[in-house]
Amino acid sequence: MTNQLCIVLDFGGQYNQLIARRVRECGVYCEIKKFDTPIEEIKALNPAGIIFTGGPNSVYDETSPHISKEIFELGIPVLGICYGCQLMAYTLGGTVSTCVTSEYGKTEIKSDSSCAVFKGVPEQNTVWMSHTDYISQIPEGFSITATSKDCPCAAMACPEKKLYAVQFHPEVTHSEYGKEILRNFLFEVCDFTGDWKMDNFIEETVAKLREKIGDKKVVLGLSGGVDSSVAAGLLSRAVGKQLTCVFVDQGLMRKDEGDFVEETFTRLFDMNFVRVNCQKQFLEKLKGVTDPEQKRKIIGTEFYKVFWDKVREEAEGGFFAQGTIYPDRIESGKGNASGKGSTATIKTHHNMVEMPKDITFDGIIEPLGDLFKDEVRQVGEKLGIPHELVWRQPFPGPGLGVRIIGEITEEKVKILQEADAVFRDEIKKSGIESELKQFFAVLPDVKTVGVMGDHRTYDHLIAIRAVTTDDFMTADWARIPYDVLAKVSNRLCNEVEHVNRVVYDITSKPPGTVEWE
Ligand code: XMP
């Protein structure tokens, strides 16, 4: 079965992935395409609805992304958002002007509930605006369906042609009825059936994987992170023992994490699970190395060396699978200085690993390539992967290697693992875990003087880090209550050997980063 498709045409705005995610949350399969995708290609995809995103530009700017009038003549419903709204007006003969007062932030609008997209939305409601241009004259055949104090056209529509446009951003949560407005467009205007469900996704993907793989083998590098774990779960359901997961444990994971990953995958899934324990080998390579970038490089290089060696030994041939997800593959529609977005960069493929020349596969399989992170998590839950793993915090590839400042030794790894486990345990017990996006301990390789009983001590300092953030591009340090900090500090000094002092990192990002190295 093929799902009905909604296309989000990307004009380079900042909320483009968010629009697609919101559409998918409504049970409608949605793909993001660049604004200059040829009309023929769009027609061939047969979408039941198209959404134009916002963009950073003015429609009169020559380098701005534009679109051919033809798109409005296909009979496919279109919803224009922000720049997309202005572009619809401009392309169809309306006028766009610069605002006397640009609108930014929460804004009251008056909308017309007899317009399909405002069905069930109270006349007076709050939306999120962010624009300096506005539609001063709507195109022929359109009517104004919402206004605000400073914007005579906060929304417009031409129901006969199924064209709708809103100056505000229904996709952000600050728009009080944004979800309803998107739902109305999808279900009242486009007649989507809402056939995009994760249960169907699992069934269909498993069937497709079986057909593609046949009786061949598949190898997957398992890191214990969300994406590779869910990919492993799906592949195991599809082809069982034909799948080999290679799990390289470099000895720089959190306390007991390697065992947890092994226990989980061998208990839950039918597959060949190969764990390579190589802490000694890694520590040997890292001996005497203190420079953060060099440490990262060594850990990365060594990781793939071990991984490919194991693949040669255990699982050469067949297919190579990886946990790439949709945001890794999306091309941005952002324009560039020289023209109309023709050289927009493709996001770095963080999952892509360079394959050694002597290893050949029949092909690459990316079973999660169409999913957003929250959908990957839903699939993981449905496959029975433990909550702890599916909702795991981000953990850097080089592991504790970038949380031990200076040279990495076995003893320091042990101290940090213990300290981190105590900190995590105390946060769990405190009931504030869900408020924190990421929290961990750091070993700054600093020794300080302390006193224990009658003895002077000279031992390690532990730093604790906890942040709140939406996207990790910026972050704030979490205001952990003092009594929780007090318990953490007490337990770290009393329970973790070689720790006699604790500090709390109160640096936001920027200027700091989340990790210390
Ligand atoms: P920074 O330290 O750059 O971290 O503020 C932002 C987020 O990225 C994670 N991080 C990494 N993740 N490999 C990864 O997969 C890495 O090398 C790496 N470095 C940082 C970090 O934990 C935080 O969530």
PDB file of N, CA, C and O and ligand atoms in Angstrom, residues 296 394-398 438 472 509 513-515, ligand 1:
ATOM      1  N   ARG A 296      39.205  12.592  19.754  1.00  0.00           N
ATOM      2  CA  ARG A 296      38.034  12.273  18.929  1.00  0.00           C
ATOM      3  C   ARG A 296      38.432  11.492  17.684  1.00  0.00           C
ATOM      4  O   ARG A 296      37.810  10.510  17.312  1.00  0.00           O
ATOM      5  N   PRO A 394      20.962  12.131  24.119  1.00  0.00           N
ATOM      6  CA  PRO A 394      22.084  12.050  23.184  1.00  0.00           C
ATOM      7  C   PRO A 394      23.360  11.685  23.938  1.00  0.00           C
ATOM      8  O   PRO A 394      23.526  12.070  25.095  1.00  0.00           O
ATOM      9  N   PHE A 395      24.176  10.908  23.279  1.00  0.00           N
ATOM     10  CA  PHE A 395      25.450  10.522  23.891  1.00  0.00           C
ATOM     11  C   PHE A 395      26.505  10.625  22.799  1.00  0.00           C
ATOM     12  O   PHE A 395      26.338  10.058  21.726  1.00  0.00           O
ATOM     13  N   PRO A 396      27.566  11.381  23.024  1.00  0.00           N
ATOM     14  CA  PRO A 396      28.521  11.597  21.928  1.00  0.00           C
ATOM     15  C   PRO A 396      29.190  10.301  21.471  1.00  0.00           C
ATOM     16  O   PRO A 396      29.430   9.413  22.301  1.00  0.00           O
ATOM     17  N   GLY A 397      29.454  10.219  20.174  1.00  0.00           N
ATOM     18  CA  GLY A 397      30.134   9.039  19.635  1.00  0.00           C
ATOM     19  C   GLY A 397      31.387   8.668  20.422  1.00  0.00           C
ATOM     20  O   GLY A 397      31.586   7.501  20.770  1.00  0.00           O
ATOM     21  N   PRO A 398      32.257   9.652  20.738  1.00  0.00           N
ATOM     22  CA  PRO A 398      33.482   9.301  21.482  1.00  0.00           C
ATOM     23  C   PRO A 398      33.227   8.990  22.956  1.00  0.00           C
ATOM     24  O   PRO A 398      34.169   8.726  23.708  1.00  0.00           O
ATOM     25  N   GLN A 438      19.486  16.782  28.944  1.00  0.00           N
ATOM     26  CA  GLN A 438      20.713  15.990  28.998  1.00  0.00           C
ATOM     27  C   GLN A 438      21.416  16.295  30.308  1.00  0.00           C
ATOM     28  O   GLN A 438      21.445  17.452  30.742  1.00  0.00           O
ATOM     29  N   PHE A 472      19.500  21.785  21.041  1.00  0.00           N
ATOM     30  CA  PHE A 472      20.932  21.630  21.318  1.00  0.00           C
ATOM     31  C   PHE A 472      21.813  22.659  20.601  1.00  0.00           C
ATOM     32  O   PHE A 472      23.026  22.663  20.772  1.00  0.00           O
ATOM     33  N   LYS A 509      24.839  27.703  26.655  1.00  0.00           N
ATOM     34  CA  LYS A 509      25.423  27.576  25.302  1.00  0.00           C
ATOM     35  C   LYS A 509      24.696  28.540  24.386  1.00  0.00           C
ATOM     36  O   LYS A 509      23.476  28.407  24.274  1.00  0.00           O
ATOM     37  N   THR A 513      29.729  25.038  25.371  1.00  0.00           N
ATOM     38  CA  THR A 513      29.060  23.977  24.633  1.00  0.00           C
ATOM     39  C   THR A 513      28.471  23.038  25.675  1.00  0.00           C
ATOM     40  O   THR A 513      28.759  23.186  26.863  1.00  0.00           O
ATOM     41  N   VAL A 514      27.659  22.102  25.248  1.00  0.00           N
ATOM     42  CA  VAL A 514      27.082  21.166  26.218  1.00  0.00           C
ATOM     43  C   VAL A 514      28.197  20.288  26.771  1.00  0.00           C
ATOM     44  O   VAL A 514      28.393  20.184  27.981  1.00  0.00           O
ATOM     45  N   GLU A 515      28.935  19.669  25.871  1.00  0.00           N
ATOM     46  CA  GLU A 515      30.067  18.837  26.288  1.00  0.00           C
ATOM     47  C   GLU A 515      31.247  19.736  26.645  1.00  0.00           C
ATOM     48  O   GLU A 515      31.330  20.879  26.208  1.00  0.00           O
TER      49      GLU A 515
HETATM   50  P1  XMP B   1      27.870  20.485  22.054  1.00  0.00           P
HETATM   51  O1  XMP B   1      28.909  20.013  23.006  1.00  0.00           O
HETATM   52  O2  XMP B   1      28.379  20.689  20.675  1.00  0.00           O
HETATM   53  O3  XMP B   1      26.830  19.291  21.976  1.00  0.00           O
HETATM   54  O4  XMP B   1      27.114  21.670  22.561  1.00  0.00           O
HETATM   55  C1  XMP B   1      25.538  19.354  21.404  1.00  0.00           C
HETATM   56  C2  XMP B   1      24.923  17.970  21.454  1.00  0.00           C
HETATM   57  O5  XMP B   1      25.662  17.071  20.615  1.00  0.00           O
HETATM   58  C3  XMP B   1      26.180  15.988  21.378  1.00  0.00           C
HETATM   59  N1  XMP B   1      27.534  15.707  20.878  1.00  0.00           N
HETATM   60  C4  XMP B   1      27.860  14.696  20.072  1.00  0.00           C
HETATM   61  N2  XMP B   1      27.103  13.715  19.526  1.00  0.00           N
HETATM   62  N3  XMP B   1      29.021  12.824  18.462  1.00  0.00           N
HETATM   63  C5  XMP B   1      27.691  12.786  18.722  1.00  0.00           C
HETATM   64  O6  XMP B   1      27.010  11.889  18.217  1.00  0.00           O
HETATM   65  C6  XMP B   1      29.842  13.771  18.964  1.00  0.00           C
HETATM   66  O7  XMP B   1      31.037  13.775  18.718  1.00  0.00           O
HETATM   67  C7  XMP B   1      29.230  14.756  19.813  1.00  0.00           C
HETATM   68  N4  XMP B   1      29.683  15.838  20.466  1.00  0.00           N
HETATM   69  C8  XMP B   1      28.646  16.408  21.108  1.00  0.00           C
HETATM   70  C9  XMP B   1      26.195  16.467  22.817  1.00  0.00           C
HETATM   71  O8  XMP B   1      26.143  15.392  23.737  1.00  0.00           O
HETATM   72  C10 XMP B   1      24.959  17.338  22.842  1.00  0.00           C
HETATM   73  O9  XMP B   1      23.793  16.570  23.001  1.00  0.00           O
END
